[in-house]
Phi, psi and omega in degrees: 000128180276153180284141183290140175248159181278146176280168180298320180295323177297318180298316179298317179297318179295322179296315178298317182294327183281319191257337182296314181299311181294326178296317179297320179296316182296316181296330183275319189247340188066199181268068177258190185293334182275356185297316182297319179298317181294324178296320177299320177295325177295322179299319176298325177295322182287331193306312180301321179294321179296316180298318180297316180297318179298318181296314182296318186281326190243342182250346183300317184300313181293320180298316180295323178300321180291328181282330191252353184234129186225149167241154186259139185236137180292138174253169177289154187302335184269002178274148177287159174284127184232125172236084188285348187257129173301333179302315181288316184297321185273354181076019182291333176271118185268001190225160179213137177303134186303323182290345178266001183312307188291338184286340182293339182292341194239197181289122192233157171231127179277128185234129180296141181209164178290164179303143180256150179300139182302323183293344182256014190247143173241170183293125181267321187302316181295317182294320179296320181293332182273324192244357186303134176085005182268151177234153177258135174253131182241125174247136181241139178229123176263121184246115180286157176294153175245186178297330185247340189242128178288329191048217185200149171292339178276146182285146164291131181250137181228123177248091184298128172068013186301313182290342178293342179283352182270126177286112184258022183295326185251354184205144183293151179296329177294318180294322180288323174299319178300320177301315179298313180301312183298317179303326186259014174080026176247151185249122176288129184237341182196160161233121177250143166258129189262147177265199183298329179196175176205171178282136174297141183203169174215167179247119190278339188236009184206145173279157187224144170243128175239127179238130183278126180264315181216156172082187178225158178193178171243137177241124176263128181244144164102351183224157180264155167284144179249355176227160182276341180290117185294322180295318181291320181286336181273312188245353181250213184259010184277052179204166176291157175285150176100204182078179178225155175239125186241125173295135180238137180218167183307132180102341181289146176233134178238134175247114185253116172294152180308137179097353183279119178287142178210147184212122181260131179209177183054038180291141179217137357299153184286124178215179176267149178295134181200140170279121186267342180264149178293144182116194183255010180094355177258357176188153176272111182275171178133162183278326181278189179288155178300319181299316179295321178298315180296321182296334182266000178286128178276117185266134176207152182073207176266115183236146174227151174251138184241142180219154183220153180302134178299134180077009183272358181094172181275149177279145174252182183228078181273130185264350180128128179099344183295330186246017178302130184089351182226032181300326182300328179296319178294319182290344184268004177302131188300141176290132178296157178290329183224149166292142184296337179237334181260358179062234182263010180298142181297335180291339180269195184296336179297329178260341185261337177260141184232000000 
């Protein structure tokens, strides 16, 4: 933004305002005893014009920046969504600070701020059109350790329907979930299609994010299977006591601290279990970009996409009992710098995990 300059008419007015009063005083009184007093009165006459000129020349730029540039700040869940600026409503501001990317998904308040460096900015207009008016709901579950499962002192986090707020008309929901993960320093590693049931398991050395892309299912958290028969462990008594069962549907996001047991069953539509992304489930293989690969995955049945903190190591598949006597090691896995979808917002793991 360039600094404002004065027009020719403004300059003429300022010259008249500055010189007309002292000239009139001199012509009337000459250099007598009252001349100094009259000059002081002239200075008082000049003062408003000087202040106005200073404001226009030196403060206009900063004032306009505050009016036209905004960053988005998370509000508390009970606050209304407020977009007080025509700039935001009309899409006149084309940019958003990258670290505020994830906040657009939720309940927001637009707050004036100084201009941000271009290299740190992402597209705002698209995000506002997709996420405006949305709120995030956060559910927390504290799961105590069992005889076989460490679980975690940190809560399991569930964001019901979060991904459903994303308009997927022009881009697949998997690709957009991947964008969120990447922005927040998490690595997309797989898309699985789930069958009627699976073995309960946990990951001992890494935190996990699972986001539901399609279908519905039930996920049991917090307990191990005690028999190998899937039907008995799913619907019978072949499991530990306790745990919780959470209905999962398209759009839901789950953040699992390391050590949290989980078992997906009652998937609908009914399909066979299958890894849908190329590779072994520890990375998305292929020659093209990960985003393009994900966008081309054909989704059917109950599917979830999984992500893990970058540099956090590979996930294992512990079924229960492997870490008995060493639960503290599982509990000591480092807290990620960002929530995979909420970034540094207090509503996410940054504010909920300690």
